[in-house]
CSV table of C-alpha atoms in Angstrom, one decimal:
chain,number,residue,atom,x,y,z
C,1,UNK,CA,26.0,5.9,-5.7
C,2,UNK,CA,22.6,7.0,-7.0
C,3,UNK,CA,22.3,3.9,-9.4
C,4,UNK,CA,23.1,1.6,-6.3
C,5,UNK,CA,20.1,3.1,-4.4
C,6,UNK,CA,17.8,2.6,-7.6
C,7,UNK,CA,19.1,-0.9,-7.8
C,8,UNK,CA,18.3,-1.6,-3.5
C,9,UNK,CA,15.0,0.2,-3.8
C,10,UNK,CA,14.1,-1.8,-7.0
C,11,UNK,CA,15.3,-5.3,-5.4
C,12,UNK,CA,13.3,-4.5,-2.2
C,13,UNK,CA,10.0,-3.8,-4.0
C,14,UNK,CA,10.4,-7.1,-6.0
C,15,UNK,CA,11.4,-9.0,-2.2
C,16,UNK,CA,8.2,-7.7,-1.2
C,17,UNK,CA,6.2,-8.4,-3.9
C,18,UNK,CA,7.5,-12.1,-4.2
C,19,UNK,CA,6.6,-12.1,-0.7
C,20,UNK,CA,3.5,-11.3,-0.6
C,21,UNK,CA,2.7,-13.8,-3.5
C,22,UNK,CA,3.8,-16.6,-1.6
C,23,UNK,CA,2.0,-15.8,1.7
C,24,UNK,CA,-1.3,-15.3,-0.8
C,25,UNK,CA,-0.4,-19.1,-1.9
C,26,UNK,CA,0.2,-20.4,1.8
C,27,UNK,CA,-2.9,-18.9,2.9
C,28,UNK,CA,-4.8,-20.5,-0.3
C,29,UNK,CA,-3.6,-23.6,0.1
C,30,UNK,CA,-4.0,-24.0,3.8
């Protein structure tokens, strides 16, 4: 159980990272 909630709170940080990278690009590029 402990892992799993590692895992989720490591995937989410990624998700937001990736996000925000793109929405850095968009902004560039538009």
């Amino acid at each position: 159980m402990h892992k799993n909630k590692v895992i989720v709170a490591l995937a989410n940080k990624l998700v937001r990272i990736a996000w925000a990278v793109l929405a850095k690009e968009k902004s560039f590029s538009a």
